[in-house]
Amino acid sequence: MNRVYIKTYGCQMNERDSEAVGAMLRNRGYSMVYDEFDADVVLLNTCSVRDKAEQKAIGKTGYLAKRKRQEPGFILGIMGCMAQNRGIELLDRLPDLDLLVGTQKFHAVPDYLDRIIASRKGLGPRPATLVDLEAEEGSQNTIREHLHQERKVSAYVSIMQGCNMHCTFCIVPKTRGPERARPITEIVEEVEELAASGTREVTLLGQIVNSYGRREIPIRNRKSPFVQLLEKIQEVKGIERIRFTSPHPVGFKPDLVDAFRNLSKLCEYVHLPVQSGSNRVLKRMNRPYSVERYLKIVEALRDAAPGMYFSTDIIVGFPGETEADFRATCRLFDEVAFDMAYIFKYSTRSGTPAATMPDQIPREVKERRNQHLLRKLEGISLARNKTLEGTIEEVLVEGKARHGDLYRGRTRGYRSCLFPAHDRLVGQLVKVKISRVTPSTLYGQMVLKGVDTEAVERMRLQPSF
Ligand code: SAH
Ligand code: F3S
């Protein structure tokens, strides 16, 4: 009765929450399995950001509910954003649920599972669905355990929860609550523990990381709390690379730009959501910056780190988006030359201001705009990767590729790279000479210092090294 499978939908934050729940359950004597058919307990950690994500999880729950009717001992729970967003209304559709847990109660899951299992053994009353969707002060500090079963070369670290912005399309402030930061010391301790267990790269997670701690932690030497945190993590021995996601253009100040000059471990890759290239649309989205301001940040970052890679989030088909607005987004796309982008078709989220705005955009138009940007992205990404052919990149070896005999890793610019290697190199930084590229992947061979002198010389001349 104690094999648990957690299926995760949505963003890195959800992945991180699932991992922390898994680690807490393991500490409680549960075993984590990676196939739902091996499990006595299935927990779905859900996403609400677009309707499709909710529909997927609801479909899955319906399917698992059938299994529950055949196997009465089987336990089924929903956690996370959709639980928070839809609340007990979900029980009308999914009456077979044993557990419904919101985004501030992940740490309570082991207790609840114990309780459900005890009741099955006749040690307590058979409970109705256990529901906990409450807010809890300090819940941001409970996402800290990691599963250390395999060496995790690259790890996520949650530094804060929630969001205080009011983007008119977005459900996240409702599902995740207001912004709450973890203390610097606790985050640094977690990173030190990760480093001791073999982690070499950390990605700091938050809805708006650059507003980290701004109410709780004072500015020091003109440095924001987030930059103070980055500086502390730079000092952690064993950590070779630092990344973060996502910053917001508002509050992307010179101290953070300078961090890319001063902190050697901070990788030259920034995911900076822009959402639209039209000031008119940005205004209706309640994104309080202009395209011009966004471009200034990009320019400042390229000045700090010439090889900088940029990625972004874009929504096409926001209510009232005209062809001219969309063309402005295309122009911005070309101007920045985004190396990577997540392009979303606007999805109506009930209860958000944009849901009731006039001029909702037809599905076909969203689809066409989406395809157009995807093609653009592919072209830009391939062109960028072509510039890497023949060069030498620093790659952190993360493990075996999913298929075949090659190993996989990432460059500092977050490009995925495949190459022949060895198990003993997992967790190490190696140099790889890039021989072939696709829009999404670099292929190459490792080079040893001094062997490929011509290439080493080229590497020396590359600004990103
Ligand atoms: N905290 C992040 C955003 C979190 S949501 C930030 O820095 O802005 C992740 C992305 O989902 C958003 O950037 C947005 O592009 C997309 N998104 C959010 N709500 C959406 C909706 N209703 N329809 C389509 N895409 C949406
Ligand atoms: Fe959502 Fe905007 Fe916050 S996209 S998460 S409300 S910054």
PDB file of C-alpha atoms in Angstrom, residues 164-421:
ATOM      1  CA  ASN A 164       1.659  40.094  -6.935  1.00  0.00           C
ATOM      2  CA  MET A 165       1.242  41.208 -10.538  1.00  0.00           C
ATOM      3  CA  HIS A 166      -2.108  41.423 -12.242  1.00  0.00           C
ATOM      4  CA  CYS A 167      -1.529  40.412 -15.835  1.00  0.00           C
ATOM      5  CA  THR A 168      -5.068  40.377 -17.201  1.00  0.00           C
ATOM      6  CA  PHE A 169      -4.728  36.932 -18.826  1.00  0.00           C
ATOM      7  CA  CYS A 170      -3.132  35.060 -15.940  1.00  0.00           C
ATOM      8  CA  ILE A 171      -4.572  32.682 -13.350  1.00  0.00           C
ATOM      9  CA  VAL A 172      -1.287  32.201 -11.439  1.00  0.00           C
ATOM     10  CA  PRO A 173      -1.880  34.895  -8.760  1.00  0.00           C
ATOM     11  CA  LYS A 174      -5.100  33.049  -7.908  1.00  0.00           C
ATOM     12  CA  THR A 175      -3.564  29.562  -7.854  1.00  0.00           C
ATOM     13  CA  ARG A 176      -0.276  30.457  -6.176  1.00  0.00           C
ATOM     14  CA  GLY A 177      -1.299  33.315  -3.902  1.00  0.00           C
ATOM     15  CA  PRO A 178       0.688  36.452  -3.058  1.00  0.00           C
ATOM     16  CA  GLU A 179       4.465  36.686  -3.328  1.00  0.00           C
ATOM     17  CA  ARG A 180       6.423  35.155  -0.408  1.00  0.00           C
ATOM     18  CA  ALA A 181      10.211  34.768  -0.300  1.00  0.00           C
ATOM     19  CA  ARG A 182      12.355  32.180   1.477  1.00  0.00           C
ATOM     20  CA  PRO A 183      15.254  33.497   3.579  1.00  0.00           C
ATOM     21  CA  ILE A 184      18.657  33.715   1.827  1.00  0.00           C
ATOM     22  CA  THR A 185      20.345  31.495   4.448  1.00  0.00           C
ATOM     23  CA  GLU A 186      17.894  28.630   3.922  1.00  0.00           C
ATOM     24  CA  ILE A 187      18.255  28.757   0.148  1.00  0.00           C
ATOM     25  CA  VAL A 188      22.051  28.815   0.391  1.00  0.00           C
ATOM     26  CA  GLU A 189      21.993  25.844   2.789  1.00  0.00           C
ATOM     27  CA  GLU A 190      19.858  23.904   0.332  1.00  0.00           C
ATOM     28  CA  VAL A 191      22.270  24.714  -2.506  1.00  0.00           C
ATOM     29  CA  GLU A 192      25.229  23.624  -0.331  1.00  0.00           C
ATOM     30  CA  GLU A 193      23.538  20.301   0.409  1.00  0.00           C
ATOM     31  CA  LEU A 194      22.862  19.825  -3.297  1.00  0.00           C
ATOM     32  CA  ALA A 195      26.496  20.593  -4.126  1.00  0.00           C
ATOM     33  CA  ALA A 196      27.632  18.048  -1.516  1.00  0.00           C
ATOM     34  CA  SER A 197      25.500  15.375  -3.161  1.00  0.00           C
ATOM     35  CA  GLY A 198      26.882  16.038  -6.642  1.00  0.00           C
ATOM     36  CA  THR A 199      24.771  18.831  -8.104  1.00  0.00           C
ATOM     37  CA  ARG A 200      26.768  21.185 -10.322  1.00  0.00           C
ATOM     38  CA  GLU A 201      24.077  23.482 -11.717  1.00  0.00           C
ATOM     39  CA  VAL A 202      21.150  25.150  -9.959  1.00  0.00           C
ATOM     40  CA  THR A 203      18.192  26.926 -11.509  1.00  0.00           C
ATOM     41  CA  LEU A 204      16.470  29.305  -9.109  1.00  0.00           C
ATOM     42  CA  LEU A 205      12.707  29.288  -9.513  1.00  0.00           C
ATOM     43  CA  GLY A 206      10.051  31.907  -8.846  1.00  0.00           C
ATOM     44  CA  GLN A 207       7.211  33.628 -10.699  1.00  0.00           C
ATOM     45  CA  ILE A 208       9.217  36.873 -10.751  1.00  0.00           C
ATOM     46  CA  VAL A 209      12.658  36.086  -9.395  1.00  0.00           C
ATOM     47  CA  ASN A 210      13.945  39.642  -9.638  1.00  0.00           C
ATOM     48  CA  SER A 211      11.347  40.787  -7.127  1.00  0.00           C
ATOM     49  CA  TYR A 212      12.654  38.159  -4.674  1.00  0.00           C
ATOM     50  CA  GLY A 213      12.612  39.371  -1.080  1.00  0.00           C
ATOM     51  CA  ARG A 214      11.976  42.984  -1.898  1.00  0.00           C
ATOM     52  CA  ARG A 215       9.694  43.468   1.098  1.00  0.00           C
ATOM     53  CA  GLU A 216      11.633  41.307   3.549  1.00  0.00           C
ATOM     54  CA  ILE A 217      15.307  41.941   2.727  1.00  0.00           C
ATOM     55  CA  PRO A 218      16.906  45.417   2.560  1.00  0.00           C
ATOM     56  CA  ILE A 219      18.939  46.655  -0.407  1.00  0.00           C
ATOM     57  CA  ARG A 220      22.693  46.464   0.339  1.00  0.00           C
ATOM     58  CA  ASN A 221      25.392  48.288  -1.618  1.00  0.00           C
ATOM     59  CA  ARG A 222      22.733  49.146  -4.184  1.00  0.00           C
ATOM     60  CA  LYS A 223      22.103  45.462  -4.705  1.00  0.00           C
ATOM     61  CA  SER A 224      18.616  43.990  -4.683  1.00  0.00           C
ATOM     62  CA  PRO A 225      17.913  40.948  -2.494  1.00  0.00           C
ATOM     63  CA  PHE A 226      17.930  38.752  -5.626  1.00  0.00           C
ATOM     64  CA  VAL A 227      21.422  39.872  -6.621  1.00  0.00           C
ATOM     65  CA  GLN A 228      22.569  39.384  -3.008  1.00  0.00           C
ATOM     66  CA  LEU A 229      21.265  35.834  -3.235  1.00  0.00           C
ATOM     67  CA  LEU A 230      23.067  35.228  -6.547  1.00  0.00           C
ATOM     68  CA  GLU A 231      26.309  36.474  -5.003  1.00  0.00           C
ATOM     69  CA  LYS A 232      25.951  34.061  -2.093  1.00  0.00           C
ATOM     70  CA  ILE A 233      25.311  31.136  -4.416  1.00  0.00           C
ATOM     71  CA  GLN A 234      28.320  32.108  -6.553  1.00  0.00           C
ATOM     72  CA  GLU A 235      30.407  31.332  -3.436  1.00  0.00           C
ATOM     73  CA  VAL A 236      29.084  27.791  -2.980  1.00  0.00           C
ATOM     74  CA  LYS A 237      31.898  25.336  -3.743  1.00  0.00           C
ATOM     75  CA  GLY A 238      30.976  22.607  -6.182  1.00  0.00           C
ATOM     76  CA  ILE A 239      28.295  24.627  -7.933  1.00  0.00           C
ATOM     77  CA  GLU A 240      29.618  25.505 -11.382  1.00  0.00           C
ATOM     78  CA  ARG A 241      26.597  27.105 -12.995  1.00  0.00           C
ATOM     79  CA  ILE A 242      23.709  29.290 -11.891  1.00  0.00           C
ATOM     80  CA  ARG A 243      20.509  29.954 -13.837  1.00  0.00           C
ATOM     81  CA  PHE A 244      17.153  31.446 -12.917  1.00  0.00           C
ATOM     82  CA  THR A 245      13.636  31.612 -14.284  1.00  0.00           C
ATOM     83  CA  SER A 246      11.715  33.838 -14.744  1.00  0.00           C
ATOM     84  CA  PRO A 247      12.649  37.448 -14.285  1.00  0.00           C
ATOM     85  CA  HIS A 248      10.152  40.178 -15.220  1.00  0.00           C
ATOM     86  CA  PRO A 249      11.123  43.157 -17.428  1.00  0.00           C
ATOM     87  CA  VAL A 250       9.802  45.426 -14.675  1.00  0.00           C
ATOM     88  CA  GLY A 251      12.496  45.646 -12.062  1.00  0.00           C
ATOM     89  CA  PHE A 252      15.261  44.273 -14.305  1.00  0.00           C
ATOM     90  CA  LYS A 253      17.727  46.813 -12.906  1.00  0.00           C
ATOM     91  CA  PRO A 254      21.427  47.527 -13.582  1.00  0.00           C
ATOM     92  CA  ASP A 255      22.507  45.494 -10.536  1.00  0.00           C
ATOM     93  CA  LEU A 256      21.090  42.362 -12.185  1.00  0.00           C
ATOM     94  CA  VAL A 257      22.639  43.251 -15.548  1.00  0.00           C
ATOM     95  CA  ASP A 258      25.997  43.713 -13.779  1.00  0.00           C
ATOM     96  CA  ALA A 259      25.635  40.310 -12.142  1.00  0.00           C
ATOM     97  CA  PHE A 260      26.226  38.837 -15.616  1.00  0.00           C
ATOM     98  CA  ARG A 261      29.542  40.699 -15.716  1.00  0.00           C
ATOM     99  CA  ASN A 262      30.616  39.920 -12.177  1.00  0.00           C
ATOM    100  CA  LEU A 263      29.424  36.419 -11.405  1.00  0.00           C
ATOM    101  CA  SER A 264      31.376  33.832 -13.368  1.00  0.00           C
ATOM    102  CA  LYS A 265      28.902  31.046 -12.636  1.00  0.00           C
ATOM    103  CA  LEU A 266      25.876  32.936 -13.928  1.00  0.00           C
ATOM    104  CA  CYS A 267      25.251  31.501 -17.407  1.00  0.00           C
ATOM    105  CA  GLU A 268      24.691  33.714 -20.456  1.00  0.00           C
ATOM    106  CA  TYR A 269      21.076  32.759 -20.925  1.00  0.00           C
ATOM    107  CA  VAL A 270      18.053  34.802 -19.900  1.00  0.00           C
ATOM    108  CA  HIS A 271      14.446  33.760 -20.177  1.00  0.00           C
ATOM    109  CA  LEU A 272      12.655  37.107 -20.201  1.00  0.00           C
ATOM    110  CA  PRO A 273       8.908  36.861 -20.919  1.00  0.00           C
ATOM    111  CA  VAL A 274       7.737  39.693 -23.197  1.00  0.00           C
ATOM    112  CA  GLN A 275       4.229  38.379 -24.096  1.00  0.00           C
ATOM    113  CA  SER A 276       3.716  40.796 -27.025  1.00  0.00           C
ATOM    114  CA  GLY A 277       5.646  43.181 -29.260  1.00  0.00           C
ATOM    115  CA  SER A 278       2.819  45.734 -29.334  1.00  0.00           C
ATOM    116  CA  ASN A 279       2.622  48.441 -26.673  1.00  0.00           C
ATOM    117  CA  ARG A 280      -1.127  48.592 -27.134  1.00  0.00           C
ATOM    118  CA  VAL A 281      -1.480  44.889 -26.320  1.00  0.00           C
ATOM    119  CA  LEU A 282       1.018  45.104 -23.434  1.00  0.00           C
ATOM    120  CA  LYS A 283      -1.175  47.783 -21.926  1.00  0.00           C
ATOM    121  CA  ARG A 284      -4.302  45.675 -22.225  1.00  0.00           C
ATOM    122  CA  MET A 285      -2.375  42.780 -20.708  1.00  0.00           C
ATOM    123  CA  ASN A 286      -1.429  45.070 -17.822  1.00  0.00           C
ATOM    124  CA  ARG A 287       2.246  44.412 -18.411  1.00  0.00           C
ATOM    125  CA  PRO A 288       3.720  47.699 -17.165  1.00  0.00           C
ATOM    126  CA  TYR A 289       6.633  48.140 -19.623  1.00  0.00           C
ATOM    127  CA  SER A 290       7.011  49.133 -23.250  1.00  0.00           C
ATOM    128  CA  VAL A 291       8.681  47.330 -26.140  1.00  0.00           C
ATOM    129  CA  GLU A 292      11.321  50.078 -26.120  1.00  0.00           C
ATOM    130  CA  ARG A 293      12.110  49.413 -22.453  1.00  0.00           C
ATOM    131  CA  TYR A 294      12.320  45.669 -23.145  1.00  0.00           C
ATOM    132  CA  LEU A 295      14.806  46.290 -25.965  1.00  0.00           C
ATOM    133  CA  LYS A 296      16.906  48.465 -23.649  1.00  0.00           C
ATOM    134  CA  ILE A 297      17.231  45.557 -21.205  1.00  0.00           C
ATOM    135  CA  VAL A 298      18.231  43.233 -24.033  1.00  0.00           C
ATOM    136  CA  GLU A 299      20.825  45.732 -25.206  1.00  0.00           C
ATOM    137  CA  ALA A 300      22.248  46.195 -21.702  1.00  0.00           C
ATOM    138  CA  LEU A 301      22.515  42.431 -21.244  1.00  0.00           C
ATOM    139  CA  ARG A 302      24.251  41.991 -24.626  1.00  0.00           C
ATOM    140  CA  ASP A 303      26.633  44.696 -23.564  1.00  0.00           C
ATOM    141  CA  ALA A 304      27.371  42.847 -20.304  1.00  0.00           C
ATOM    142  CA  ALA A 305      27.726  39.449 -22.021  1.00  0.00           C
ATOM    143  CA  PRO A 306      28.098  39.654 -25.811  1.00  0.00           C
ATOM    144  CA  GLY A 307      27.228  36.007 -26.433  1.00  0.00           C
ATOM    145  CA  MET A 308      24.003  36.239 -24.413  1.00  0.00           C
ATOM    146  CA  TYR A 309      21.160  33.886 -25.355  1.00  0.00           C
ATOM    147  CA  PHE A 310      17.567  35.094 -25.044  1.00  0.00           C
ATOM    148  CA  SER A 311      14.384  33.184 -24.636  1.00  0.00           C
ATOM    149  CA  THR A 312      10.859  34.457 -24.043  1.00  0.00           C
ATOM    150  CA  ASP A 313       7.155  33.733 -23.576  1.00  0.00           C
ATOM    151  CA  ILE A 314       4.706  35.062 -26.148  1.00  0.00           C
ATOM    152  CA  ILE A 315       0.940  34.958 -26.222  1.00  0.00           C
ATOM    153  CA  VAL A 316      -0.707  35.170 -29.638  1.00  0.00           C
ATOM    154  CA  GLY A 317      -4.387  35.992 -30.082  1.00  0.00           C
ATOM    155  CA  PHE A 318      -4.837  38.030 -26.910  1.00  0.00           C
ATOM    156  CA  PRO A 319      -8.301  39.698 -27.094  1.00  0.00           C
ATOM    157  CA  GLY A 320      -8.194  42.603 -29.535  1.00  0.00           C
ATOM    158  CA  GLU A 321      -4.801  41.654 -31.061  1.00  0.00           C
ATOM    159  CA  THR A 322      -4.888  43.037 -34.621  1.00  0.00           C
ATOM    160  CA  GLU A 323      -2.732  42.007 -37.579  1.00  0.00           C
ATOM    161  CA  ALA A 324      -0.701  45.164 -36.976  1.00  0.00           C
ATOM    162  CA  ASP A 325      -0.159  44.167 -33.325  1.00  0.00           C
ATOM    163  CA  PHE A 326       0.923  40.719 -34.420  1.00  0.00           C
ATOM    164  CA  ARG A 327       3.321  42.154 -37.001  1.00  0.00           C
ATOM    165  CA  ALA A 328       4.846  44.236 -34.204  1.00  0.00           C
ATOM    166  CA  THR A 329       5.477  41.013 -32.274  1.00  0.00           C
ATOM    167  CA  CYS A 330       7.108  39.523 -35.387  1.00  0.00           C
ATOM    168  CA  ARG A 331       9.351  42.583 -35.698  1.00  0.00           C
ATOM    169  CA  LEU A 332      10.388  42.323 -32.065  1.00  0.00           C
ATOM    170  CA  PHE A 333      11.097  38.642 -32.595  1.00  0.00           C
ATOM    171  CA  ASP A 334      13.465  39.476 -35.458  1.00  0.00           C
ATOM    172  CA  GLU A 335      15.060  42.365 -33.646  1.00  0.00           C
ATOM    173  CA  VAL A 336      15.944  40.388 -30.519  1.00  0.00           C
ATOM    174  CA  ALA A 337      16.479  37.181 -32.523  1.00  0.00           C
ATOM    175  CA  PHE A 338      15.151  35.005 -29.714  1.00  0.00           C
ATOM    176  CA  ASP A 339      17.136  31.799 -29.453  1.00  0.00           C
ATOM    177  CA  MET A 340      14.215  30.056 -27.818  1.00  0.00           C
ATOM    178  CA  ALA A 341      10.574  30.961 -27.179  1.00  0.00           C
ATOM    179  CA  TYR A 342       7.465  29.445 -25.689  1.00  0.00           C
ATOM    180  CA  ILE A 343       4.641  30.601 -27.933  1.00  0.00           C
ATOM    181  CA  PHE A 344       1.172  30.218 -26.458  1.00  0.00           C
ATOM    182  CA  LYS A 345      -2.245  30.652 -27.981  1.00  0.00           C
ATOM    183  CA  TYR A 346      -4.283  32.829 -25.659  1.00  0.00           C
ATOM    184  CA  SER A 347      -6.513  30.654 -23.491  1.00  0.00           C
ATOM    185  CA  THR A 348      -9.509  32.135 -21.674  1.00  0.00           C
ATOM    186  CA  ARG A 349      -9.166  31.743 -17.897  1.00  0.00           C
ATOM    187  CA  SER A 350     -12.438  32.292 -16.190  1.00  0.00           C
ATOM    188  CA  GLY A 351     -12.278  34.990 -13.509  1.00  0.00           C
ATOM    189  CA  THR A 352      -9.422  36.923 -15.155  1.00  0.00           C
ATOM    190  CA  PRO A 353     -10.096  40.388 -16.653  1.00  0.00           C
ATOM    191  CA  ALA A 354      -9.156  39.347 -20.208  1.00  0.00           C
ATOM    192  CA  ALA A 355     -11.794  36.609 -20.205  1.00  0.00           C
ATOM    193  CA  THR A 356     -14.554  39.173 -20.647  1.00  0.00           C
ATOM    194  CA  MET A 357     -12.715  41.607 -22.929  1.00  0.00           C
ATOM    195  CA  PRO A 358     -14.365  42.254 -26.302  1.00  0.00           C
ATOM    196  CA  ASP A 359     -12.833  41.073 -29.585  1.00  0.00           C
ATOM    197  CA  GLN A 360     -11.837  37.560 -28.603  1.00  0.00           C
ATOM    198  CA  ILE A 361      -9.734  36.155 -31.437  1.00  0.00           C
ATOM    199  CA  PRO A 362     -10.968  33.165 -33.474  1.00  0.00           C
ATOM    200  CA  ARG A 363      -9.144  29.863 -33.042  1.00  0.00           C
ATOM    201  CA  GLU A 364      -7.913  29.736 -36.672  1.00  0.00           C
ATOM    202  CA  VAL A 365      -6.289  33.165 -36.332  1.00  0.00           C
ATOM    203  CA  LYS A 366      -4.476  32.148 -33.148  1.00  0.00           C
ATOM    204  CA  GLU A 367      -3.348  28.954 -34.848  1.00  0.00           C
ATOM    205  CA  ARG A 368      -2.020  30.826 -37.896  1.00  0.00           C
ATOM    206  CA  ARG A 369      -0.125  33.363 -35.778  1.00  0.00           C
ATOM    207  CA  ASN A 370       1.263  30.579 -33.629  1.00  0.00           C
ATOM    208  CA  GLN A 371       2.541  28.643 -36.648  1.00  0.00           C
ATOM    209  CA  HIS A 372       4.052  31.769 -38.153  1.00  0.00           C
ATOM    210  CA  LEU A 373       6.099  32.481 -35.008  1.00  0.00           C
ATOM    211  CA  LEU A 374       7.107  28.840 -34.609  1.00  0.00           C
ATOM    212  CA  ARG A 375       8.560  28.866 -38.127  1.00  0.00           C
ATOM    213  CA  LYS A 376      10.347  32.120 -37.397  1.00  0.00           C
ATOM    214  CA  LEU A 377      11.787  30.663 -34.201  1.00  0.00           C
ATOM    215  CA  GLU A 378      13.030  27.593 -36.017  1.00  0.00           C
ATOM    216  CA  GLY A 379      14.859  29.723 -38.576  1.00  0.00           C
ATOM    217  CA  ILE A 380      16.491  31.976 -35.971  1.00  0.00           C
ATOM    218  CA  SER A 381      17.427  29.086 -33.730  1.00  0.00           C
ATOM    219  CA  LEU A 382      19.024  27.163 -36.594  1.00  0.00           C
ATOM    220  CA  ALA A 383      20.945  30.252 -37.699  1.00  0.00           C
ATOM    221  CA  ARG A 384      22.288  30.730 -34.164  1.00  0.00           C
ATOM    222  CA  ASN A 385      23.278  27.071 -33.903  1.00  0.00           C
ATOM    223  CA  LYS A 386      25.024  27.262 -37.302  1.00  0.00           C
ATOM    224  CA  THR A 387      27.309  29.939 -35.874  1.00  0.00           C
ATOM    225  CA  LEU A 388      28.445  27.329 -33.337  1.00  0.00           C
ATOM    226  CA  GLU A 389      29.547  24.761 -35.932  1.00  0.00           C
ATOM    227  CA  GLY A 390      33.271  24.224 -35.610  1.00  0.00           C
ATOM    228  CA  THR A 391      33.513  26.053 -32.285  1.00  0.00           C
ATOM    229  CA  ILE A 392      34.185  24.573 -28.882  1.00  0.00           C
ATOM    230  CA  GLU A 393      31.506  24.840 -26.209  1.00  0.00           C
ATOM    231  CA  GLU A 394      31.675  24.169 -22.499  1.00  0.00           C
ATOM    232  CA  VAL A 395      29.128  21.442 -21.746  1.00  0.00           C
ATOM    233  CA  LEU A 396      27.958  20.070 -18.405  1.00  0.00           C
ATOM    234  CA  VAL A 397      27.491  16.314 -18.844  1.00  0.00           C
ATOM    235  CA  GLU A 398      24.084  15.410 -17.434  1.00  0.00           C
ATOM    236  CA  GLY A 399      23.723  11.741 -18.386  1.00  0.00           C
ATOM    237  CA  LYS A 400      22.814   9.350 -21.180  1.00  0.00           C
ATOM    238  CA  ALA A 401      20.628  10.665 -23.991  1.00  0.00           C
ATOM    239  CA  ARG A 402      17.160   9.172 -24.105  1.00  0.00           C
ATOM    240  CA  HIS A 403      17.902   7.210 -27.267  1.00  0.00           C
ATOM    241  CA  GLY A 404      21.127   5.691 -28.536  1.00  0.00           C
ATOM    242  CA  ASP A 405      24.584   5.652 -26.994  1.00  0.00           C
ATOM    243  CA  LEU A 406      25.301   9.366 -26.854  1.00  0.00           C
ATOM    244  CA  TYR A 407      25.469  11.491 -23.720  1.00  0.00           C
ATOM    245  CA  ARG A 408      23.612  14.732 -23.258  1.00  0.00           C
ATOM    246  CA  GLY A 409      24.474  18.033 -21.691  1.00  0.00           C
ATOM    247  CA  ARG A 410      23.901  21.727 -22.068  1.00  0.00           C
ATOM    248  CA  THR A 411      26.099  24.623 -23.056  1.00  0.00           C
ATOM    249  CA  ARG A 412      26.170  27.743 -20.900  1.00  0.00           C
ATOM    250  CA  GLY A 413      23.670  29.196 -23.405  1.00  0.00           C
ATOM    251  CA  TYR A 414      21.283  26.310 -22.559  1.00  0.00           C
ATOM    252  CA  ARG A 415      21.713  24.636 -25.948  1.00  0.00           C
ATOM    253  CA  SER A 416      21.168  20.918 -25.768  1.00  0.00           C
ATOM    254  CA  CYS A 417      24.261  19.009 -26.905  1.00  0.00           C
ATOM    255  CA  LEU A 418      24.766  15.295 -27.749  1.00  0.00           C
ATOM    256  CA  PHE A 419      28.185  13.636 -27.951  1.00  0.00           C
ATOM    257  CA  PRO A 420      30.031  10.384 -27.193  1.00  0.00           C
ATOM    258  CA  ALA A 421      31.200  10.306 -23.557  1.00  0.00           C
TER     259      ALA A 421
END
